[in-house]
Tab-separated table of N, CA and C in Angstrom:
chain	number	residue	atom	x	y	z
A	979	GLN	N	79.924	7.681	-73.452
A	979	GLN	CA	78.974	8.597	-74.159
A	979	GLN	C	78.567	7.884	-75.393
A	980	THR	N	79.379	6.566	-75.896
A	980	THR	CA	78.816	6.015	-77.060
A	980	THR	C	77.464	5.087	-76.308
A	981	GLU	N	77.707	4.593	-75.214
A	981	GLU	CA	76.663	3.561	-74.582
A	981	GLU	C	75.549	4.672	-74.675
A	982	THR	N	75.492	5.721	-73.959
A	982	THR	CA	74.509	6.833	-73.689
A	982	THR	C	73.924	7.062	-75.201
A	983	SER	N	74.586	7.496	-76.079
A	983	SER	CA	74.243	7.578	-77.464
A	983	SER	C	73.387	6.703	-77.853
A	984	LEU	N	73.969	5.386	-77.985
A	984	LEU	CA	73.119	4.474	-78.446
A	984	LEU	C	72.009	4.163	-77.542
A	985	LYS	N	71.975	4.169	-76.632
A	985	LYS	CA	70.602	4.128	-75.918
A	985	LYS	C	69.569	5.160	-76.146
A	986	GLU	N	70.030	6.248	-76.465
A	986	GLU	CA	69.205	7.460	-77.007
A	986	GLU	C	68.510	7.244	-78.057
A	987	ASN	N	69.503	6.792	-79.170
A	987	ASN	CA	69.081	6.479	-80.685
A	987	ASN	C	67.977	5.576	-80.322
A	988	VAL	N	68.109	4.396	-79.975
A	988	VAL	CA	67.184	3.279	-79.613
A	988	VAL	C	66.043	3.896	-79.115
A	989	GLU	N	66.218	4.816	-78.326
A	989	GLU	CA	64.734	5.177	-77.672
A	989	GLU	C	64.146	6.340	-78.591
A	990	SER	N	64.842	6.740	-79.354
A	990	SER	CA	64.347	7.841	-80.357
A	990	SER	C	63.792	6.958	-81.622
A	991	GLN	N	64.166	6.007	-81.647
A	991	GLN	CA	63.557	4.895	-82.735
A	991	GLN	C	62.223	4.425	-82.368
A	992	LYS	N	62.064	4.020	-80.942
A	992	LYS	CA	61.070	3.780	-80.586
A	992	LYS	C	60.020	4.706	-80.550
A	993	THR	N	60.354	5.820	-80.170
A	993	THR	CA	59.410	6.891	-79.947
A	993	THR	C	58.702	7.269	-81.422
A	994	GLN	N	59.705	7.518	-82.021
A	994	GLN	CA	59.324	7.856	-83.577
A	994	GLN	C	58.336	7.020	-84.266
A	995	THR	N	58.533	5.462	-84.000
A	995	THR	CA	57.844	4.549	-84.592
A	995	THR	C	56.499	4.484	-83.868
A	996	LYS	N	56.431	4.743	-82.605
A	996	LYS	CA	55.106	5.104	-81.931
A	996	LYS	C	54.325	6.230	-82.279
A	997	GLU	N	54.857	7.316	-82.690
A	997	GLU	CA	54.377	8.487	-83.133
A	997	GLU	C	53.948	8.330	-84.397
A	998	ARG	N	54.400	7.651	-85.346
A	998	ARG	CA	54.145	7.252	-86.849
A	998	ARG	C	53.048	6.582	-87.129
A	999	THR	N	52.972	5.497	-85.754
A	999	THR	CA	52.029	4.512	-85.810
A	999	THR	C	50.664	5.275	-85.650
A	1000	SER	N	50.662	6.059	-84.585
A	1000	SER	CA	49.544	6.885	-84.181
A	1000	SER	C	49.039	8.014	-85.022
A	1001	GLU	N	49.685	8.560	-85.760
A	1001	GLU	CA	49.672	9.557	-86.863
A	1001	GLU	C	48.926	8.688	-88.303
A	1002	ASN	N	49.303	7.275	-88.398
A	1002	ASN	CA	48.955	6.657	-89.367
A	1002	ASN	C	47.494	6.182	-89.048
A	1003	LEU	N	47.106	5.765	-87.805
A	1003	LEU	CA	45.945	5.326	-87.545
A	1003	LEU	C	44.877	6.527	-87.527
A	1004	ALA	N	45.226	7.589	-87.151
A	1004	ALA	CA	44.639	8.921	-87.400
A	1004	ALA	C	44.289	9.110	-88.906
A	1005	TYR	N	45.085	9.024	-89.840
A	1005	TYR	CA	45.139	9.079	-91.043
A	1005	TYR	C	43.931	8.388	-91.778
A	1006	GLN	N	44.072	6.995	-91.207
A	1006	GLN	CA	43.237	5.925	-91.566
A	1006	GLN	C	41.635	6.212	-91.010
A	1007	ALA	N	41.523	6.576	-90.100
A	1007	ALA	CA	40.380	7.222	-89.207
A	1007	ALA	C	39.620	8.285	-90.305
A	1008	ASN	N	40.527	9.319	-90.680
A	1008	ASN	CA	40.218	10.624	-91.261
A	1008	ASN	C	39.721	10.079	-92.576
A	1009	ILE	N	40.678	9.415	-93.240
A	1009	ILE	CA	40.151	9.258	-94.876
A	1009	ILE	C	38.881	8.316	-94.802
A	1010	LYS	N	38.713	7.318	-93.624
A	1010	LYS	CA	37.384	6.541	-93.681
A	1010	LYS	C	36.256	7.480	-93.111
A	1011	ASN	N	36.352	8.312	-92.690
A	1011	ASN	CA	35.500	9.436	-92.632
A	1011	ASN	C	35.180	10.193	-93.630
A	1012	LEU	N	36.376	10.685	-94.381
A	1012	LEU	CA	36.071	11.258	-95.715
A	1012	LEU	C	35.435	10.730	-96.701
A	1013	VAL	N	35.736	9.177	-96.785
A	1013	VAL	CA	34.977	8.479	-98.080
A	1013	VAL	C	33.433	8.364	-97.644
A	1014	LYS	N	33.201	7.923	-96.152
A	1014	LYS	CA	31.975	8.047	-95.948
A	1014	LYS	C	31.073	9.335	-96.417
A	1015	ALA	N	31.746	10.315	-96.039
A	1015	ALA	CA	31.182	11.593	-96.220
A	1015	ALA	C	30.824	11.838	-97.744
A	1016	GLU	N	31.928	11.555	-98.635
A	1016	GLU	CA	31.749	11.577	-100.095
A	1016	GLU	C	30.631	10.716	-100.467
A	1017	ASP	N	30.525	9.600	-99.981
A	1017	ASP	CA	29.558	8.717	-100.280
A	1017	ASP	C	28.072	9.418	-99.802
A	1018	ILE	N	27.906	9.841	-98.936
A	1018	ILE	CA	26.534	10.422	-98.301
A	1018	ILE	C	26.491	11.645	-99.278
A	1019	LEU	N	27.400	12.489	-99.362
A	1019	LEU	CA	27.084	13.786	-100.167
A	1019	LEU	C	26.617	13.575	-101.521
A	1020	LYS	N	27.502	12.205	-102.380
A	1020	LYS	CA	26.973	11.820	-103.715
A	1020	LYS	C	25.489	11.361	-103.440
A	1021	ARG	N	25.133	10.712	-102.602
A	1021	ARG	CA	23.753	10.225	-102.470
A	1021	ARG	C	23.014	11.343	-102.136
A	1022	ALA	N	23.208	12.417	-101.493
A	1022	ALA	CA	22.584	13.371	-101.186
A	1022	ALA	C	22.114	14.196	-102.744
A	1023	ILE	N	22.993	14.211	-103.223
A	1023	ILE	CA	23.067	15.125	-104.618
A	1023	ILE	C	21.839	14.113	-105.553
A	1024	LYS	N	22.255	13.032	-105.606
A	1024	LYS	CA	21.391	12.222	-106.595
A	1024	LYS	C	19.757	12.473	-105.982
A	1025	ALA	N	19.736	12.410	-104.562
A	1025	ALA	CA	18.377	12.390	-104.374
A	1025	ALA	C	17.656	13.785	-104.478
A	1026	LEU	N	18.448	14.589	-104.299
A	1026	LEU	CA	18.007	16.011	-104.573
A	1026	LEU	C	17.709	16.402	-105.966
A	1027	LYS	N	18.795	15.853	-106.778
A	1027	LYS	CA	18.268	16.276	-108.517
A	1027	LYS	C	16.946	15.430	-108.666
A	1028	LYS	N	16.788	14.130	-108.128
A	1028	LYS	CA	15.839	13.476	-108.479
A	1028	LYS	C	14.598	13.948	-107.934
A	1029	TYR	N	14.587	14.673	-106.993
A	1029	TYR	CA	13.281	15.359	-106.313
A	1029	TYR	C	12.976	16.543	-106.993
A	1030	TYR	N	14.075	17.220	-107.259
A	1030	TYR	CA	13.735	18.510	-107.973
A	1030	TYR	C	13.559	18.447	-109.523
A	1031	ASP	N	13.920	17.230	-110.006
A	1031	ASP	CA	13.603	16.931	-111.527
A	1031	ASP	C	11.966	16.547	-111.344
A	1032	LYS	N	11.574	15.710	-110.784
A	1032	LYS	CA	10.076	15.295	-110.443
A	1032	LYS	C	9.359	16.804	-110.015
A	1033	LEU	N	9.734	17.463	-108.973
A	1033	LEU	CA	8.964	18.605	-108.820
A	1033	LEU	C	9.043	19.665	-110.013
A	1034	GLU	N	9.895	19.916	-110.855
A	1034	GLU	CA	9.790	20.426	-111.985
A	1034	GLU	C	9.026	19.828	-112.981
A	1035	ALA	N	8.995	18.646	-113.188
A	1035	ALA	CA	7.934	17.924	-113.981
A	1035	ALA	C	6.258	18.377	-113.553
A	1036	LYS	N	6.341	18.248	-112.156
A	1036	LYS	CA	5.156	18.468	-112.093
A	1036	LYS	C	4.520	19.852	-112.016
A	1037	ILE	N	5.447	20.797	-111.808
A	1037	ILE	CA	5.169	22.098	-111.806
A	1037	ILE	C	4.469	22.443	-113.293
A	1038	ALA	N	5.488	21.909	-114.176
A	1038	ALA	CA	5.423	22.159	-115.784
A	1038	ALA	C	3.998	21.462	-115.971
A	1039	GLU	N	3.898	20.276	-115.600
A	1039	GLU	CA	2.342	19.588	-115.693
A	1039	GLU	C	1.212	20.640	-115.449
A	1040	GLU	N	1.536	20.918	-114.101
A	1040	GLU	CA	0.172	21.814	-113.542
A	1040	GLU	C	0.343	23.003	-114.435
A	1041	GLU	N	1.331	23.791	-114.898
A	1041	GLU	CA	1.402	24.911	-115.438
A	1041	GLU	C	0.546	24.858	-116.994
A	1042	GLY	N	0.878	23.649	-117.248
A	1042	GLY	CA	0.099	23.182	-118.693
A	1042	GLY	C	-1.341	22.727	-118.659
A	1043	ALA	N	-1.488	22.252	-117.646
A	1043	ALA	CA	-3.262	21.855	-117.204
A	1043	ALA	C	-3.807	23.005	-116.893
A	1044	ALA	N	-3.326	24.079	-116.053
A	1044	ALA	CA	-3.994	25.174	-115.866
A	1044	ALA	C	-4.269	26.111	-117.025
A	1045	SER	N	-3.554	25.997	-118.240
A	1045	SER	CA	-4.150	26.847	-119.309
A	1045	SER	C	-5.188	26.292	-119.776
A	1046	PHE	N	-5.593	25.185	-119.512
A	1046	PHE	CA	-7.039	24.789	-119.819
A	1046	PHE	C	-8.061	24.963	-119.009
A	1047	LEU	N	-7.897	25.532	-117.924
A	1047	LEU	CA	-9.018	25.811	-116.707
A	1047	LEU	C	-9.232	27.238	-116.808
A	1048	GLN	N	-10.568	27.366	-116.660
A	1048	GLN	CA	-10.918	28.818	-116.611
A	1048	GLN	C	-10.671	29.730	-115.485
A	1049	GLU	N	-10.643	28.958	-114.209
A	1049	GLU	CA	-10.481	29.768	-112.881
A	1049	GLU	C	-10.224	28.856	-111.940
A	1050	ASP	N	-9.201	29.121	-110.956
A	1050	ASP	CA	-8.541	28.389	-110.057
A	1050	ASP	C	-9.364	28.570	-108.696
A	1051	PRO	N	-9.969	27.781	-108.331
A	1051	PRO	CA	-10.970	28.182	-106.816
A	1051	PRO	C	-9.965	28.353	-105.586
A	1052	SER	N	-8.697	27.856	-105.436
A	1052	SER	CA	-7.697	28.077	-104.353
A	1052	SER	C	-6.610	28.222	-104.934
A	1053	ALA	N	-5.749	28.885	-104.223
A	1053	ALA	CA	-4.424	29.271	-104.133
A	1053	ALA	C	-3.686	27.672	-104.538
A	1054	PRO	N	-2.850	27.724	-105.548
A	1054	PRO	CA	-2.299	26.480	-105.998
A	1054	PRO	C	-1.035	26.497	-105.128
A	1055	ASP	N	0.022	25.311	-105.246
A	1055	ASP	CA	0.947	25.100	-104.346
A	1055	ASP	C	2.158	26.197	-104.749
A	1056	THR	N	2.008	26.548	-106.192
A	1056	THR	CA	3.090	27.525	-106.352
A	1056	THR	C	2.218	28.955	-106.785
A	1057	PHE	N	2.381	30.017	-106.461
A	1057	PHE	CA	1.642	31.201	-106.536
A	1057	PHE	C	2.745	32.387	-106.429
A	1058	SER	N	2.028	33.548	-107.011
A	1058	SER	CA	2.999	34.703	-107.366
A	1058	SER	C	2.240	35.880	-106.103
A	1059	GLU	N	3.538	36.601	-105.507
A	1059	GLU	CA	3.281	37.760	-104.640
A	1059	GLU	C	4.217	38.621	-104.874
A	1060	ASP	N	3.808	39.938	-104.974
A	1060	ASP	CA	4.744	41.141	-105.110
A	1060	ASP	C	5.664	40.676	-106.232
A	1061	GLY	N	5.235	39.982	-107.309
A	1061	GLY	CA	6.011	39.861	-108.462
A	1061	GLY	C	7.191	38.801	-108.288
A	1062	VAL	N	7.229	37.947	-107.175
A	1062	VAL	CA	8.013	36.653	-106.836
A	1062	VAL	C	7.043	35.568	-107.218
A	1063	THR	N	7.372	34.691	-107.965
A	1063	THR	CA	6.816	33.325	-107.987
A	1063	THR	C	7.440	32.316	-107.095
A	1064	TYR	N	6.467	31.852	-106.433
A	1064	TYR	CA	7.005	30.621	-105.345
A	1064	TYR	C	6.605	29.396	-105.903
A	1065	ARG	N	7.292	28.685	-105.927
A	1065	ARG	CA	7.525	27.046	-106.851
A	1065	ARG	C	7.550	26.044	-105.810
A	1066	GLY	N	7.327	26.263	-104.768
A	1066	GLY	CA	8.071	25.107	-103.633
A	1066	GLY	C	9.287	24.805	-103.553
A	1067	GLY	N	10.004	25.840	-103.746
A	1067	GLY	CA	11.483	26.087	-103.577
A	1067	GLY	C	12.221	25.121	-104.455
A	1068	SER	N	11.851	25.157	-105.513
A	1068	SER	CA	12.428	24.296	-106.793
A	1068	SER	C	13.699	25.302	-107.249
A	1069	GLU	N	13.556	26.520	-107.240
A	1069	GLU	CA	14.536	27.234	-107.747
A	1069	GLU	C	15.788	27.321	-106.579
A	1070	LYS	N	15.558	27.381	-105.335
A	1070	LYS	CA	16.444	27.232	-104.446
A	1070	LYS	C	17.132	25.768	-104.552
A	1071	GLY	N	16.305	24.851	-104.873
A	1071	GLY	CA	17.109	23.385	-104.620
A	1071	GLY	C	18.281	23.448	-105.544
A	1072	GLY	N	18.144	24.141	-106.538
A	1072	GLY	CA	19.537	24.115	-107.262
A	1072	GLY	C	20.672	24.605	-106.446
A	1073	ASP	N	20.427	25.611	-105.861
A	1073	ASP	CA	21.296	26.193	-105.102
A	1073	ASP	C	21.932	25.193	-103.892
A	1074	ALA	N	20.752	24.558	-103.166
A	1074	ALA	CA	21.289	23.595	-102.332
A	1074	ALA	C	22.263	22.396	-102.904
A	1075	ILE	N	21.837	22.107	-104.102
A	1075	ILE	CA	22.719	20.852	-104.941
A	1075	ILE	C	23.949	21.613	-105.015
A	1076	GLN	N	24.095	22.780	-105.522
A	1076	GLN	CA	25.669	23.379	-105.810
A	1076	GLN	C	26.149	23.469	-104.563
A	1077	MET	N	25.787	23.817	-103.581
A	1077	MET	CA	26.439	23.925	-102.403
A	1077	MET	C	26.875	22.466	-101.838
A	1078	ILE	N	25.926	21.569	-101.792
A	1078	ILE	CA	26.585	20.162	-101.671
A	1078	ILE	C	27.523	19.822	-102.470
A	1079	GLU	N	27.539	20.153	-103.755
A	1079	GLU	CA	28.563	19.702	-104.568
A	1079	GLU	C	29.738	20.334	-104.197
A	1080	PHE	N	29.625	21.630	-103.956
A	1080	PHE	CA	31.025	22.267	-103.368
A	1080	PHE	C	31.411	21.443	-102.342
A	1081	ILE	N	30.515	21.294	-101.282
A	1081	ILE	CA	31.098	20.541	-100.047
A	1081	ILE	C	31.708	19.464	-100.505
A	1082	LEU	N	31.307	18.499	-101.648
A	1082	LEU	CA	31.886	17.284	-101.909
A	1082	LEU	C	33.193	17.620	-102.562
A	1083	GLU	N	33.145	18.468	-103.484
A	1083	GLU	CA	34.780	19.002	-104.036
A	1083	GLU	C	35.570	19.017	-103.117
A	1084	GLU	N	35.431	19.744	-102.026
A	1084	GLU	CA	36.096	20.358	-100.932
A	1084	GLU	C	36.368	19.114	-100.169
A	1085	THR	N	35.733	18.059	-99.837
A	1085	THR	CA	35.871	16.781	-99.133
A	1085	THR	C	37.067	16.017	-100.011
A	1086	ILE	N	36.751	15.900	-101.311
A	1086	ILE	CA	37.805	15.131	-102.236
A	1086	ILE	C	39.098	15.990	-102.193
A	1087	LYS	N	39.084	17.261	-102.172
A	1087	LYS	CA	40.484	18.075	-102.226
A	1087	LYS	C	41.264	17.915	-100.685
A	1088	GLU	N	40.235	17.627	-99.370
A	1088	GLU	CA	40.741	17.124	-98.464
A	1088	GLU	C	41.225	15.820	-98.267
A	1089	GLU	N	40.330	14.821	-98.847
A	1089	GLU	CA	40.967	13.456	-98.936
A	1089	GLU	C	42.216	13.372	-99.789
A	1090	THR	N	42.491	14.199	-100.675
A	1090	THR	CA	43.874	14.010	-101.629
A	1090	THR	C	44.929	14.767	-100.989
A	1091	GLU	N	44.741	15.879	-100.116
A	1091	GLU	CA	45.707	16.486	-99.456
A	1091	GLU	C	46.268	15.482	-98.373
A	1092	SER	N	45.348	14.908	-97.482
A	1092	SER	CA	45.624	13.768	-96.632
A	1092	SER	C	46.177	12.852	-97.284
A	1093	HIS	N	46.098	12.248	-98.315
A	1093	HIS	CA	46.990	11.373	-99.049
A	1093	HIS	C	48.381	11.903	-99.005
A	1094	SER	N	48.747	12.930	-99.443
A	1094	SER	CA	49.756	13.365	-99.787
A	1094	SER	C	50.591	13.634	-98.338
A	1095	ASP	N	49.766	14.300	-97.657
A	1095	ASP	CA	50.338	14.630	-96.073
A	1095	ASP	C	51.031	13.365	-95.790
A	1096	GLU	N	50.174	12.192	-95.622
A	1096	GLU	CA	50.543	10.948	-95.180
A	1096	GLU	C	51.837	10.416	-95.982
A	1097	GLU	N	51.676	10.471	-96.945
A	1097	GLU	CA	52.868	10.027	-97.970
A	1097	GLU	C	54.256	10.690	-97.736
A	1098	ALA	N	54.198	12.266	-97.362
A	1098	ALA	CA	55.169	12.990	-97.022
A	1098	ALA	C	55.783	12.619	-95.534
A	1099	ALA	N	54.929	12.488	-94.734
A	1099	ALA	CA	55.061	12.135	-93.420
A	1099	ALA	C	55.590	10.458	-93.278
A	1100	GLN	N	55.163	9.863	-94.111
A	1100	GLN	CA	55.939	8.141	-94.287
A	1100	GLN	C	57.322	8.562	-94.901
A	1101	HIS	N	57.539	9.315	-95.778
A	1101	HIS	CA	58.959	9.545	-96.215
A	1101	HIS	C	59.828	10.103	-95.229
A	1102	ASP	N	59.225	11.007	-94.842
A	1102	ASP	CA	59.892	11.778	-93.573
A	1102	ASP	C	60.539	10.588	-92.386
A	1103	TYR	N	59.599	9.910	-92.094
A	1103	TYR	CA	59.692	8.610	-91.131
A	1103	TYR	C	61.122	7.889	-91.496
A	1104	GLU	N	60.664	7.463	-92.874
A	1104	GLU	CA	61.638	6.477	-93.219
A	1104	GLU	C	63.065	6.914	-93.232
A	1105	ASP	N	63.293	8.116	-93.736
A	1105	ASP	CA	64.608	9.030	-93.964
A	1105	ASP	C	64.980	8.879	-92.589
A	1106	SER	N	64.321	9.315	-91.440
A	1106	SER	CA	64.804	9.486	-90.113
A	1106	SER	C	64.976	8.143	-89.711
A	1107	MET	N	64.282	7.238	-89.872
A	1107	MET	CA	64.782	6.082	-89.563
A	1107	MET	C	66.050	5.525	-90.202
A	1108	GLY	N	66.033	5.647	-91.678
A	1108	GLY	CA	67.280	5.059	-92.017
A	1108	GLY	C	68.739	6.039	-91.320
A	1109	ASN	N	68.413	7.218	-90.989
A	1109	ASN	CA	69.555	7.715	-90.317
A	1109	ASN	C	69.946	7.158	-89.049
A	1110	LEU	N	68.871	7.136	-88.293
A	1110	LEU	CA	69.017	6.450	-86.842
A	1110	LEU	C	69.601	5.376	-86.943
A	1111	LYS	N	69.311	4.155	-87.916
A	1111	LYS	CA	69.712	3.083	-87.907
A	1111	LYS	C	71.368	3.064	-88.453
A	1112	GLN	N	71.520	4.317	-89.181
A	1112	GLN	CA	72.903	3.967	-89.557
A	1112	GLN	C	73.852	4.727	-88.224
A	1113	GLU	N	73.120	5.466	-87.629
A	1113	GLU	CA	73.877	6.172	-86.418
A	1113	GLU	C	74.080	5.134	-85.479
A	1114	GLU	N	72.887	4.251	-85.067
A	1114	GLU	CA	73.170	2.873	-84.568
A	1114	GLU	C	74.117	2.025	-84.849
A	1115	GLU	N	74.218	1.803	-85.967
A	1115	GLU	CA	75.168	0.909	-86.689
A	1115	GLU	C	76.670	1.446	-86.318
A	1116	GLU	N	76.950	2.690	-86.747
A	1116	GLU	CA	78.234	3.064	-86.293
A	1116	GLU	C	78.639	3.102	-84.971
A	1117	ALA	N	77.274	3.327	-84.028
A	1117	ALA	CA	77.727	3.712	-82.611
A	1117	ALA	C	78.200	2.357	-82.039
A	1118	GLN	N	77.499	1.165	-82.759
A	1118	GLN	CA	77.617	-0.232	-82.270
A	1118	GLN	C	79.078	-0.710	-82.881
A	1119	LYS	N	79.671	-0.337	-83.786
A	1119	LYS	CA	80.851	-0.627	-84.422
A	1119	LYS	C	81.855	0.214	-83.279
A	1120	THR	N	81.718	1.443	-83.074
A	1120	THR	CA	82.573	2.167	-82.231
A	1120	THR	C	82.698	1.529	-80.719
A	1121	LEU	N	81.287	1.282	-80.356
A	1121	LEU	CA	81.507	0.477	-79.025
A	1121	LEU	C	82.330	-0.873	-79.055
A	1122	VAL	N	82.217	-1.551	-80.102
A	1122	VAL	CA	82.814	-2.719	-80.379
A	1122	VAL	C	84.490	-2.363	-80.043
A	1123	GLU	N	84.584	-1.412	-80.851
A	1123	GLU	CA	86.141	-1.113	-81.028
A	1123	GLU	C	86.634	-0.549	-79.738
A	1124	LEU	N	85.905	0.213	-78.980
A	1124	LEU	CA	86.334	0.669	-77.706
A	1124	LEU	C	86.334	-0.364	-76.847
A	1125	LYS	N	85.481	-1.271	-76.472
A	1125	LYS	CA	85.686	-2.323	-75.582
A	1125	LYS	C	86.736	-3.254	-76.076
A	1126	SER	N	87.021	-3.560	-77.183
A	1126	SER	CA	88.191	-4.402	-77.760
A	1126	SER	C	89.474	-3.398	-77.268
A	1127	THR	N	89.350	-2.337	-77.378
A	1127	THR	CA	90.732	-1.484	-76.702
A	1127	THR	C	90.914	-1.646	-75.425
A	1128	LEU	N	89.539	-1.158	-74.751
A	1128	LEU	CA	89.703	-1.580	-73.214
A	1128	LEU	C	90.220	-2.978	-72.623
A	1129	ALA	N	89.586	-3.866	-73.389
A	1129	ALA	CA	90.050	-5.118	-73.080
A	1129	ALA	C	91.708	-5.343	-73.312
A	1130	GLU	N	92.172	-5.097	-74.235
A	1130	GLU	CA	93.722	-5.069	-74.755
A	1130	GLU	C	94.319	-4.143	-73.568
A	1131	LYS	N	93.680	-3.013	-73.294
A	1131	LYS	CA	94.372	-2.183	-72.101
A	1131	LYS	C	94.512	-2.772	-70.924
A	1132	GLU	N	93.389	-3.426	-70.265
A	1132	GLU	CA	93.169	-3.951	-69.039
A	1132	GLU	C	94.284	-5.101	-69.067
A	1133	LYS	N	94.255	-5.944	-70.303
A	1133	LYS	CA	95.279	-7.046	-70.346
A	1133	LYS	C	96.537	-6.685	-70.151
A	1134	THR	N	96.884	-5.267	-70.737
A	1134	THR	CA	98.170	-4.735	-70.657
A	1134	THR	C	98.441	-4.149	-69.109
A	1135	LEU	N	97.632	-3.760	-68.849
A	1135	LEU	CA	97.728	-3.469	-67.222
A	1135	LEU	C	97.762	-4.483	-66.008
A	1136	THR	N	96.947	-5.540	-66.431
A	1136	THR	CA	97.250	-6.639	-65.493
A	1136	THR	C	98.485	-7.367	-65.724
A	1137	ALA	N	99.234	-7.219	-66.944
A	1137	ALA	CA	100.424	-7.877	-67.363
A	1137	ALA	C	101.581	-6.929	-66.611
A	1138	LYS	N	101.297	-5.451	-66.601
A	1138	LYS	CA	102.323	-4.685	-66.175
A	1138	LYS	C	102.368	-4.794	-64.630
A	1139	GLU	N	101.031	-4.815	-64.148
A	1139	GLU	CA	101.016	-4.980	-62.562
A	1139	GLU	C	101.652	-6.519	-61.881
A	1140	ALA	N	101.333	-7.440	-62.878
A	1140	ALA	CA	102.088	-8.607	-62.361
A	1140	ALA	C	103.591	-8.510	-62.550
A	1141	GLU	N	104.007	-7.781	-63.691
A	1141	GLU	CA	105.517	-7.541	-63.798
A	1141	GLU	C	105.969	-6.804	-62.638
A	1142	LEU	N	105.368	-5.705	-62.267
A	1142	LEU	CA	105.460	-4.635	-61.273
A	1142	LEU	C	105.942	-5.598	-59.974
A	1143	LYS	N	105.118	-6.580	-59.540
A	1143	LYS	CA	104.942	-7.255	-58.289
A	1143	LYS	C	105.797	-8.038	-58.463
A	1144	ASP	N	106.444	-8.823	-59.439
A	1144	ASP	CA	107.387	-10.099	-59.525
A	1144	ASP	C	108.571	-8.823	-59.382
């Protein structure tokens, strides 16, 4: 039983180590992807803000210049229809930026959660391995004691068999 228990213990250590390695590799790949996503989102926010700031400046400039003109022969890039002023999507740009900022915040939260989960998984693994190592050590001591006892008993048996034969 002790030998079987010891073999199962060693096998369990190997299995848990293999699973932990696999989980850690998945964690590292996930973090790498999250960091890339965060970088892309930050660059997208920066580019969109720059674009919409320029667009607003251009619209403001055109509106200022339009006050000096008597009549506009063709419809400008910005126009009103049914009480709605169309300005090339500049108002919606803020919504897009807010949406990307929200996605960035959620990505950062996911990264933080992944780090916490990985830390907890590592602690659980270390605790489990500590227990398994302790059980392995105890099983090895028990096995040594049992083998020693067996050797003594076999020696006694051999002596008694020789005595019986005499």
